[in-house]
Short mmCIF file of C-alpha atoms in Angstrom, two decimals:
data_model
loop_
_atom_site.label_atom_id
_atom_site.label_comp_id
_atom_site.label_asym_id
_atom_site.label_seq_id
_atom_site.Cartn_x
_atom_site.Cartn_y
_atom_site.Cartn_z
CA UNK A 1 0.00 0.00 0.00
CA UNK A 2 2.73 2.43 0.92
CA UNK A 3 4.28 2.14 -2.56
CA UNK A 4 1.17 3.31 -4.39
CA UNK A 5 1.40 6.93 -5.57
CA UNK A 6 -1.00 9.41 -4.02
CA UNK A 7 -4.41 9.05 -5.61
CA UNK A 8 -3.60 5.69 -7.27
CA UNK A 9 -5.81 2.99 -5.83
CA UNK A 10 -3.96 -0.25 -4.85
CA UNK A 11 -5.04 -3.05 -7.18
CA UNK A 12 -6.36 -5.28 -4.37
CA UNK A 13 -8.81 -2.51 -3.37
CA UNK A 14 -10.43 -2.60 -6.81
CA UNK A 15 -13.48 -4.72 -7.56
CA UNK A 16 -12.55 -7.42 -10.12
CA UNK A 17 -15.81 -6.70 -11.96
CA UNK A 18 -16.12 -2.90 -12.01
CA UNK A 19 -12.38 -2.17 -11.55
CA UNK A 20 -13.47 0.64 -9.19
CA UNK A 21 -12.60 1.16 -5.53
CA UNK A 22 -14.79 -1.17 -3.47
CA UNK A 23 -17.28 0.65 -1.28
CA UNK A 24 -18.74 -2.44 0.37
CA UNK A 25 -16.45 -5.45 -0.19
CA UNK A 26 -18.09 -8.84 0.22
CA UNK A 27 -16.61 -12.30 -0.21
CA UNK A 28 -18.08 -15.20 -2.16
CA UNK A 29 -17.74 -18.81 -0.93
CA UNK A 30 -14.85 -19.09 -3.41
CA UNK A 31 -12.84 -16.64 -1.28
CA UNK A 32 -12.81 -13.80 -3.85
CA UNK A 33 -13.98 -10.34 -2.76
CA UNK A 34 -16.10 -8.01 -4.86
CA UNK A 35 -18.00 -4.79 -4.36
CA UNK A 36 -21.52 -5.74 -3.22
CA UNK A 37 -23.28 -3.72 -5.92
CA UNK A 38 -21.18 -5.23 -8.74
CA UNK A 39 -21.44 -8.85 -7.63
CA UNK A 40 -25.16 -8.46 -6.95
CA UNK A 41 -25.67 -7.33 -10.56
CA UNK A 42 -23.55 -10.25 -11.77
CA UNK A 43 -25.55 -12.78 -9.75
CA UNK A 44 -28.83 -11.31 -11.01
CA UNK A 45 -27.75 -11.50 -14.66
CA UNK A 46 -28.93 -14.51 -16.68
CA UNK A 47 -26.43 -17.16 -17.74
CA UNK A 48 -24.02 -17.27 -19.48
CA UNK A 49 -23.31 -13.58 -18.75
CA UNK A 50 -23.27 -14.26 -15.03
CA UNK A 51 -25.14 -15.61 -12.04
CA UNK A 52 -23.87 -19.18 -12.16
CA UNK A 53 -20.13 -18.92 -11.52
CA UNK A 54 -17.59 -16.86 -9.63
CA UNK A 55 -16.40 -14.18 -12.09
CA UNK A 56 -12.71 -14.73 -11.28
CA UNK A 57 -12.40 -18.46 -10.56
CA UNK A 58 -15.32 -19.64 -12.72
CA UNK A 59 -16.22 -22.06 -9.94
CA UNK A 60 -19.96 -22.90 -10.00
CA UNK A 61 -22.00 -21.14 -7.32
CA UNK A 62 -25.12 -22.26 -5.42
CA UNK A 63 -28.44 -20.62 -6.47
CA UNK A 64 -28.19 -17.99 -3.71
CA UNK A 65 -24.54 -17.76 -2.61
CA UNK A 66 -23.79 -16.10 0.71
CA UNK A 67 -22.13 -12.69 0.46
CA UNK A 68 -19.95 -12.30 3.56
CA UNK A 69 -18.94 -8.72 4.43
CA UNK A 70 -15.16 -8.38 4.27
CA UNK A 71 -14.67 -6.02 7.22
CA UNK A 72 -10.89 -6.43 7.21
CA UNK A 73 -10.59 -5.30 3.59
CA UNK A 74 -13.02 -2.47 4.24
CA UNK A 75 -10.91 -1.22 7.16
CA UNK A 76 -7.76 -1.45 5.05
CA UNK A 77 -9.40 0.64 2.35
CA UNK A 78 -10.42 3.27 4.87
CA UNK A 79 -6.96 3.24 6.46
CA UNK A 80 -5.44 3.85 3.03
CA UNK A 81 -7.88 6.66 2.35
CA UNK A 82 -7.07 8.23 5.71
CA UNK A 83 -3.36 8.09 4.86
CA UNK A 84 -3.78 10.20 1.72
CA UNK A 85 -2.63 13.76 2.15
CA UNK A 86 -5.29 16.50 1.95
CA UNK A 87 -3.59 17.74 -1.24
CA UNK A 88 -3.76 14.37 -2.97
CA UNK A 89 -5.94 14.30 -6.06
CA UNK A 90 -8.54 11.58 -5.79
CA UNK A 91 -11.72 11.03 -7.74
CA UNK A 92 -15.14 11.99 -6.39
CA UNK A 93 -16.05 8.42 -5.45
CA UNK A 94 -12.95 8.14 -3.26
CA UNK A 95 -13.59 11.51 -1.65
CA UNK A 96 -17.19 10.54 -0.92
CA UNK A 97 -16.06 7.30 0.70
CA UNK A 98 -13.75 9.21 3.05
CA UNK A 99 -16.46 11.51 4.39
CA UNK A 100 -18.19 10.45 7.63
CA UNK A 101 -21.96 10.21 7.73
CA UNK A 102 -23.61 13.47 8.91
CA UNK A 103 -24.80 13.55 12.50
CA UNK A 104 -28.38 14.24 11.44
CA UNK A 105 -28.45 11.03 9.41
CA UNK A 106 -27.03 9.04 12.31
CA UNK A 107 -29.58 10.60 14.69
CA UNK A 108 -32.42 9.61 12.35
CA UNK A 109 -31.11 6.06 12.11
CA UNK A 110 -30.80 5.88 15.89
CA UNK A 111 -34.41 6.99 16.25
CA UNK A 112 -35.54 4.10 14.03
CA UNK A 113 -33.12 1.72 15.74
CA UNK A 114 -34.55 2.62 19.15
CA UNK A 115 -37.88 1.36 17.83
CA UNK A 116 -36.18 -2.02 17.21
CA UNK A 117 -36.20 -1.65 13.43
CA UNK A 118 -33.79 -4.30 12.18
CA UNK A 119 -32.67 -2.49 9.04
CA UNK A 120 -31.80 0.67 10.98
CA UNK A 121 -29.82 -1.37 13.52
CA UNK A 122 -27.95 -3.16 10.74
CA UNK A 123 -27.13 0.13 9.07
CA UNK A 124 -25.81 1.57 12.34
CA UNK A 125 -23.57 -1.46 12.80
CA UNK A 126 -22.24 -1.10 9.25
CA UNK A 127 -21.56 2.62 9.71
CA UNK A 128 -19.59 1.99 12.91
CA UNK A 129 -17.54 -0.69 11.14
CA UNK A 130 -16.73 1.70 8.27
CA UNK A 131 -14.64 4.24 10.12
CA UNK A 132 -13.75 5.80 13.47
CA UNK A 133 -15.50 9.05 12.57
CA UNK A 134 -18.86 7.31 12.22
CA UNK A 135 -18.38 5.57 15.54
CA UNK A 136 -17.57 8.88 17.22
CA UNK A 137 -20.67 10.50 15.71
CA UNK A 138 -22.88 7.70 17.02
CA UNK A 139 -21.26 7.75 20.47
CA UNK A 140 -21.96 11.48 20.71
CA UNK A 141 -25.71 11.03 20.27
CA UNK A 142 -27.76 11.71 23.42
CA UNK A 143 -29.12 8.54 25.00
CA UNK A 144 -27.52 6.20 22.47
CA UNK A 145 -26.38 3.60 25.01
CA UNK A 146 -29.69 3.56 26.86
CA UNK A 147 -31.69 3.36 23.62
CA UNK A 148 -29.73 0.37 22.33
CA UNK A 149 -29.81 -1.34 25.74
CA UNK A 150 -33.57 -0.92 25.78
CA UNK A 151 -33.78 -2.85 22.51
CA UNK A 152 -31.55 -5.62 23.89
CA UNK A 153 -33.67 -6.04 27.02
CA UNK A 154 -37.05 -5.54 25.32
CA UNK A 155 -39.45 -8.46 25.35
CA UNK A 156 -41.23 -6.99 22.32
CA UNK A 157 -38.18 -6.77 20.06
CA UNK A 158 -37.48 -9.72 17.78
CA UNK A 159 -34.36 -11.81 18.35
CA UNK A 160 -32.68 -10.36 15.24
CA UNK A 161 -33.18 -6.81 16.51
CA UNK A 162 -31.74 -7.72 19.91
CA UNK A 163 -28.72 -9.35 18.31
CA UNK A 164 -28.10 -6.36 16.05
CA UNK A 165 -28.39 -3.99 19.02
CA UNK A 166 -25.84 -6.07 20.94
CA UNK A 167 -23.54 -5.88 17.90
CA UNK A 168 -23.72 -2.08 17.84
CA UNK A 169 -23.20 -1.77 21.60
CA UNK A 170 -20.23 -4.14 21.52
CA UNK A 171 -18.50 -1.95 18.94
CA UNK A 172 -18.93 1.30 20.90
CA UNK A 173 -16.67 2.71 23.62
CA UNK A 174 -19.12 2.97 26.50
CA UNK A 175 -17.97 5.19 29.40
CA UNK A 176 -18.25 3.60 32.85
CA UNK A 177 -20.95 6.05 34.05
CA UNK A 178 -23.05 5.04 31.05
CA UNK A 179 -22.48 1.36 31.80
CA UNK A 180 -23.60 1.95 35.38
CA UNK A 181 -26.73 3.69 34.13
CA UNK A 182 -27.47 0.83 31.73
CA UNK A 183 -27.20 -1.73 34.55
CA UNK A 184 -29.41 0.37 36.83
CA UNK A 185 -32.15 0.93 34.26
CA UNK A 186 -32.28 -2.49 32.66
CA UNK A 187 -32.39 -5.10 35.39
CA UNK A 188 -33.09 -7.90 32.91
CA UNK A 189 -30.04 -7.16 30.76
CA UNK A 190 -28.27 -10.29 31.99
CA UNK A 191 -31.22 -12.45 30.99
CA UNK A 192 -31.34 -10.78 27.57
CA UNK A 193 -27.62 -11.34 27.01
CA UNK A 194 -28.05 -14.98 28.01
CA UNK A 195 -30.55 -15.38 25.18
CA UNK A 196 -28.17 -13.79 22.66
CA UNK A 197 -25.30 -16.00 23.86
CA UNK A 198 -27.52 -19.00 23.11
CA UNK A 199 -28.03 -17.81 19.54
CA UNK A 200 -26.98 -19.97 16.62
CA UNK A 201 -25.38 -16.86 15.10
CA UNK A 202 -21.65 -17.04 15.85
CA UNK A 203 -21.09 -13.31 15.38
CA UNK A 204 -23.94 -12.45 17.75
CA UNK A 205 -22.47 -14.72 20.42
CA UNK A 206 -19.10 -13.05 19.99
CA UNK A 207 -20.64 -9.58 20.32
CA UNK A 208 -22.55 -10.62 23.43
CA UNK A 209 -19.31 -11.92 24.97
CA UNK A 210 -17.66 -8.55 24.29
CA UNK A 211 -20.52 -6.71 25.97
CA UNK A 212 -20.45 -9.04 28.98
CA UNK A 213 -16.72 -8.34 29.25
CA UNK A 214 -17.33 -4.57 29.38
CA UNK A 215 -19.98 -4.95 32.05
CA UNK A 216 -17.91 -7.43 34.06
CA UNK A 217 -14.77 -5.31 34.09
CA UNK A 218 -16.77 -2.39 35.47
CA UNK A 219 -18.38 -4.90 37.90
CA UNK A 220 -20.87 -2.96 40.01
CA UNK A 221 -22.67 -4.85 42.80
CA UNK A 222 -25.95 -4.41 40.93
CA UNK A 223 -24.53 -6.30 37.95
CA UNK A 224 -22.60 -8.97 39.87
CA UNK A 225 -25.38 -9.81 42.32
CA UNK A 226 -27.84 -10.26 39.48
CA UNK A 227 -25.66 -12.64 37.49
CA UNK A 228 -27.38 -15.94 36.93
CA UNK A 229 -25.81 -19.37 36.64
CA UNK A 230 -27.30 -19.54 33.15
CA UNK A 231 -25.44 -16.43 31.94
CA UNK A 232 -22.14 -17.65 33.37
CA UNK A 233 -22.68 -21.06 31.78
CA UNK A 234 -23.18 -19.41 28.37
CA UNK A 235 -20.02 -17.33 28.79
CA UNK A 236 -18.14 -20.54 29.60
CA UNK A 237 -19.70 -22.17 26.53
CA UNK A 238 -18.18 -19.43 24.36
CA UNK A 239 -14.78 -20.56 25.65
CA UNK A 240 -15.61 -24.22 25.14
CA UNK A 241 -17.01 -23.74 21.61
CA UNK A 242 -14.06 -21.59 20.38
CA UNK A 243 -16.55 -19.17 18.80
CA UNK A 244 -13.67 -16.92 17.69
CA UNK A 245 -10.35 -15.75 19.11
CA UNK A 246 -11.83 -12.36 19.95
CA UNK A 247 -14.89 -13.91 21.62
CA UNK A 248 -12.76 -16.40 23.55
CA UNK A 249 -10.55 -13.64 24.92
CA UNK A 250 -13.60 -11.53 25.81
CA UNK A 251 -15.22 -14.43 27.66
CA UNK A 252 -12.00 -15.20 29.55
CA UNK A 253 -11.58 -11.54 30.50
CA UNK A 254 -15.17 -11.48 31.78
CA UNK A 255 -14.67 -14.59 33.90
CA UNK A 256 -11.39 -13.25 35.30
CA UNK A 257 -12.98 -9.90 36.15
CA UNK A 258 -15.82 -11.58 38.05
CA UNK A 259 -13.66 -14.04 40.00
CA UNK A 260 -12.77 -11.69 42.89
CA UNK A 261 -16.42 -11.85 43.96
CA UNK A 262 -16.51 -14.99 46.14
CA UNK A 263 -19.99 -16.30 45.47
CA UNK A 264 -19.73 -15.48 41.80
CA UNK A 265 -16.39 -17.30 41.60
CA UNK A 266 -18.03 -20.46 42.94
CA UNK A 267 -20.83 -20.02 40.37
CA UNK A 268 -18.24 -19.72 37.61
CA UNK A 269 -16.56 -22.94 38.74
CA UNK A 270 -19.97 -24.61 38.90
CA UNK A 271 -20.59 -23.54 35.30
CA UNK A 272 -17.72 -25.79 34.16
CA UNK A 273 -15.14 -23.07 33.60
CA UNK A 274 -12.08 -24.95 34.86
CA UNK A 275 -12.30 -27.98 32.52
CA UNK A 276 -13.23 -25.62 29.66
CA UNK A 277 -10.08 -23.54 30.27
CA UNK A 278 -7.88 -26.63 30.65
CA UNK A 279 -9.18 -28.02 27.35
CA UNK A 280 -8.51 -24.65 25.72
CA UNK A 281 -4.92 -24.66 27.02
CA UNK A 282 -4.45 -28.19 25.70
CA UNK A 283 -5.19 -26.87 22.19
CA UNK A 284 -2.18 -24.54 22.55
CA UNK A 285 -3.90 -21.30 21.50
CA UNK A 286 -2.12 -18.06 20.64
CA UNK A 287 0.02 -16.33 23.25
CA UNK A 288 -2.53 -13.77 24.46
CA UNK A 289 -5.27 -16.39 24.82
CA UNK A 290 -2.86 -18.53 26.86
CA UNK A 291 -2.10 -15.60 29.14
CA UNK A 292 -5.72 -14.58 29.75
CA UNK A 293 -6.76 -18.21 30.27
CA UNK A 294 -4.07 -18.63 32.94
CA UNK A 295 -5.15 -15.38 34.65
CA UNK A 296 -8.71 -16.72 34.89
CA UNK A 297 -7.49 -20.14 36.06
CA UNK A 298 -5.26 -18.53 38.69
CA UNK A 299 -8.21 -16.62 40.13
CA UNK A 300 -10.51 -19.63 40.00
CA UNK A 301 -7.95 -21.68 41.92
CA UNK A 302 -8.10 -19.29 44.85
CA UNK A 303 -11.18 -21.21 45.98
CA UNK A 304 -11.33 -24.86 46.99
CA UNK A 305 -13.91 -25.67 44.32
CA UNK A 306 -11.64 -24.37 41.56
CA UNK A 307 -8.62 -26.32 42.80
CA UNK A 308 -10.68 -29.49 43.09
CA UNK A 309 -11.82 -29.14 39.48
CA UNK A 310 -8.26 -28.60 38.28
CA UNK A 311 -6.76 -31.65 39.99
CA UNK A 312 -9.76 -33.74 38.94
CA UNK A 313 -9.04 -33.06 35.26
CA UNK A 314 -6.76 -35.75 33.86
CA UNK A 315 -4.57 -33.15 32.13
CA UNK A 316 -5.08 -30.22 34.49
CA UNK A 317 -1.77 -30.10 36.34
CA UNK A 318 0.23 -31.29 33.35
CA UNK A 319 -1.00 -28.59 30.98
CA UNK A 320 -0.43 -25.82 33.54
CA UNK A 321 3.11 -27.06 34.14
CA UNK A 322 3.65 -27.20 30.38
CA UNK A 323 3.00 -23.47 30.09
CA UNK A 324 5.92 -22.60 32.36
CA UNK A 325 8.85 -21.32 30.23
CA UNK A 326 6.95 -22.06 27.04
CA UNK A 327 4.60 -19.14 26.26
CA UNK A 328 5.78 -15.90 27.85
CA UNK A 329 7.00 -14.49 31.14
CA UNK A 330 3.45 -13.45 32.03
CA UNK A 331 2.13 -16.95 31.32
CA UNK A 332 4.91 -18.53 33.39
CA UNK A 333 4.08 -16.27 36.32
CA UNK A 334 0.41 -17.21 36.27
CA UNK A 335 1.10 -20.91 35.77
CA UNK A 336 3.42 -20.96 38.80
CA UNK A 337 0.78 -19.12 40.84
CA UNK A 338 -1.76 -21.83 39.96
CA UNK A 339 0.68 -24.59 40.92
CA UNK A 340 1.46 -22.84 44.19
CA UNK A 341 -2.26 -22.71 45.06
CA UNK A 342 -2.56 -26.43 44.46
CA UNK A 343 0.66 -27.26 46.36
CA UNK A 344 -0.37 -25.19 49.36
CA UNK A 345 -4.03 -26.15 49.65
CA UNK A 346 -4.70 -29.36 47.71
CA UNK A 347 -1.49 -31.36 48.09
CA UNK A 348 -2.70 -34.90 48.64
CA UNK A 349 -0.18 -37.73 48.12
CA UNK A 350 -1.81 -38.48 44.77
CA UNK A 351 -1.54 -34.85 43.64
CA UNK A 352 2.13 -34.65 44.66
CA UNK A 353 2.88 -37.84 42.78
CA UNK A 354 1.10 -36.53 39.68
CA UNK A 355 3.06 -33.28 39.81
CA UNK A 356 6.31 -35.27 39.80
CA UNK A 357 5.19 -37.73 37.12
CA UNK A 358 3.79 -35.08 34.76
CA UNK A 359 6.94 -32.97 34.75
CA UNK A 360 5.56 -30.13 36.86
CA UNK A 361 8.32 -30.42 39.48
CA UNK A 362 10.99 -30.50 36.77
CA UNK A 363 9.54 -27.32 35.24
CA UNK A 364 9.61 -25.59 38.62
CA UNK A 365 13.26 -26.55 39.03
CA UNK A 366 14.06 -25.20 35.58
CA UNK A 367 12.21 -21.97 36.34
CA UNK A 368 14.58 -21.28 39.25
CA UNK A 369 17.53 -20.91 36.86
CA UNK A 370 15.76 -19.43 33.85
CA UNK A 371 16.16 -15.83 32.73
CA UNK A 372 12.63 -16.02 31.31
CA UNK A 373 11.13 -15.86 34.80
CA UNK A 374 10.95 -12.81 37.00
CA UNK A 375 12.07 -12.62 40.61
CA UNK A 376 8.56 -13.09 42.02
CA UNK A 377 7.94 -16.14 39.85
CA UNK A 378 11.22 -17.70 40.99
CA UNK A 379 10.35 -17.03 44.62
CA UNK A 380 7.00 -18.78 44.22
CA UNK A 381 8.59 -21.74 42.44
CA UNK A 382 11.19 -21.99 45.23
CA UNK A 383 8.39 -21.89 47.83
CA UNK A 384 6.54 -24.77 46.19
CA UNK A 385 9.66 -26.91 45.84
CA UNK A 386 10.69 -26.34 49.46
CA UNK A 387 7.16 -27.05 50.66
CA UNK A 388 7.24 -30.67 49.43
CA UNK A 389 10.98 -31.28 49.11
CA UNK A 390 10.87 -34.46 51.21
CA UNK A 391 8.43 -36.09 48.80
CA UNK A 392 9.83 -34.84 45.51
CA UNK A 393 13.59 -35.13 46.14
CA UNK A 394 13.14 -38.84 46.75
CA UNK A 395 10.84 -39.34 43.77
CA UNK A 396 12.16 -41.64 41.00
CA UNK A 397 10.30 -39.40 38.51
CA UNK A 398 12.79 -36.56 38.96
CA UNK A 399 15.87 -37.04 36.80
CA UNK A 400 19.37 -36.34 38.21
CA UNK A 401 19.76 -33.16 36.11
CA UNK A 402 16.74 -31.63 37.84
CA UNK A 403 17.83 -32.88 41.24
CA UNK A 404 20.92 -30.75 40.75
CA UNK A 405 18.67 -27.71 40.31
CA UNK A 406 16.51 -28.58 43.32
CA UNK A 407 16.88 -25.94 46.08
CA UNK A 408 18.77 -27.15 49.11
#
């Protein structure tokens, strides 16, 4: 992109049909992106001029192929447009695409959206996805957060309208005072979000997880006290189902934010969070997911119920030990904290034997000498090893090279 002269549109931003800058890129099942207007005309045209195959690949298409919005490409196009200097000469179509939607138009759409009109809600979501300016215009509208929350919690709104409203809310930057007001005014918001999390629409579930994260991180008593086991179970199911990386991280952040509340922490454990997180860690997700998962697991293991679930999982201790020195310094720190909780409060003979057999003790020994671990992490590892030195130093599972590293 950077090599393109000012005003010259990069070739991958051009629609293969119209050869014009794509305003609304959508992707066919073949993986090729087109401007929605151009591909819609192609699909409507009678064969052999169009309608039966992908214009680029010539692969046959189903009678009504799905047109998936390509939000990534759309953002790249807008980023390129934003990078153009004010003096750059661009055609009128490009200039029009760069301009944000007027506030009056957004206000009119919001008015219709507040009445749970699906098309207006969809259009708002599309506008927010287009550019930062549109999002800022919508966020500046009076009562926007309350109006959209009212749609989410409305018993009269259809499920599609509620899901679209959740999608818009999840994409907005909601100030904490507004979040507090939303919680205070809409007491059934948790129930409404539970219904959206149960949706068959993957994107809607991801958006609901993002909104639950925002509410959980603010965590007012009114919100926490009203949390149902059903809502927590659906948040855990987002983790278990791997809805998307973004949704998984949002759900993990929400669970971690709610863990400091004792009764809620027990509810989260009861919702099956510990085995879901262990299974996620076994799949070796990306670094940030590993780190957030271990933060949540660390906090869950501060209660007896959480520790019991971890040691009951056949791979629980092994996978936590595996993360030490393997992912990042932050992950190592959290993994050692989890192991310390188990060693201090759930150290039955069987658990101690498993920690030796699964390589956990060896990892703790290695952590003592590793430059990848901070001082606090090394101190915790040393504490755990000293705590059960009599059992582990005599274990046949610990090789001589690790015995040399064992603290005296």
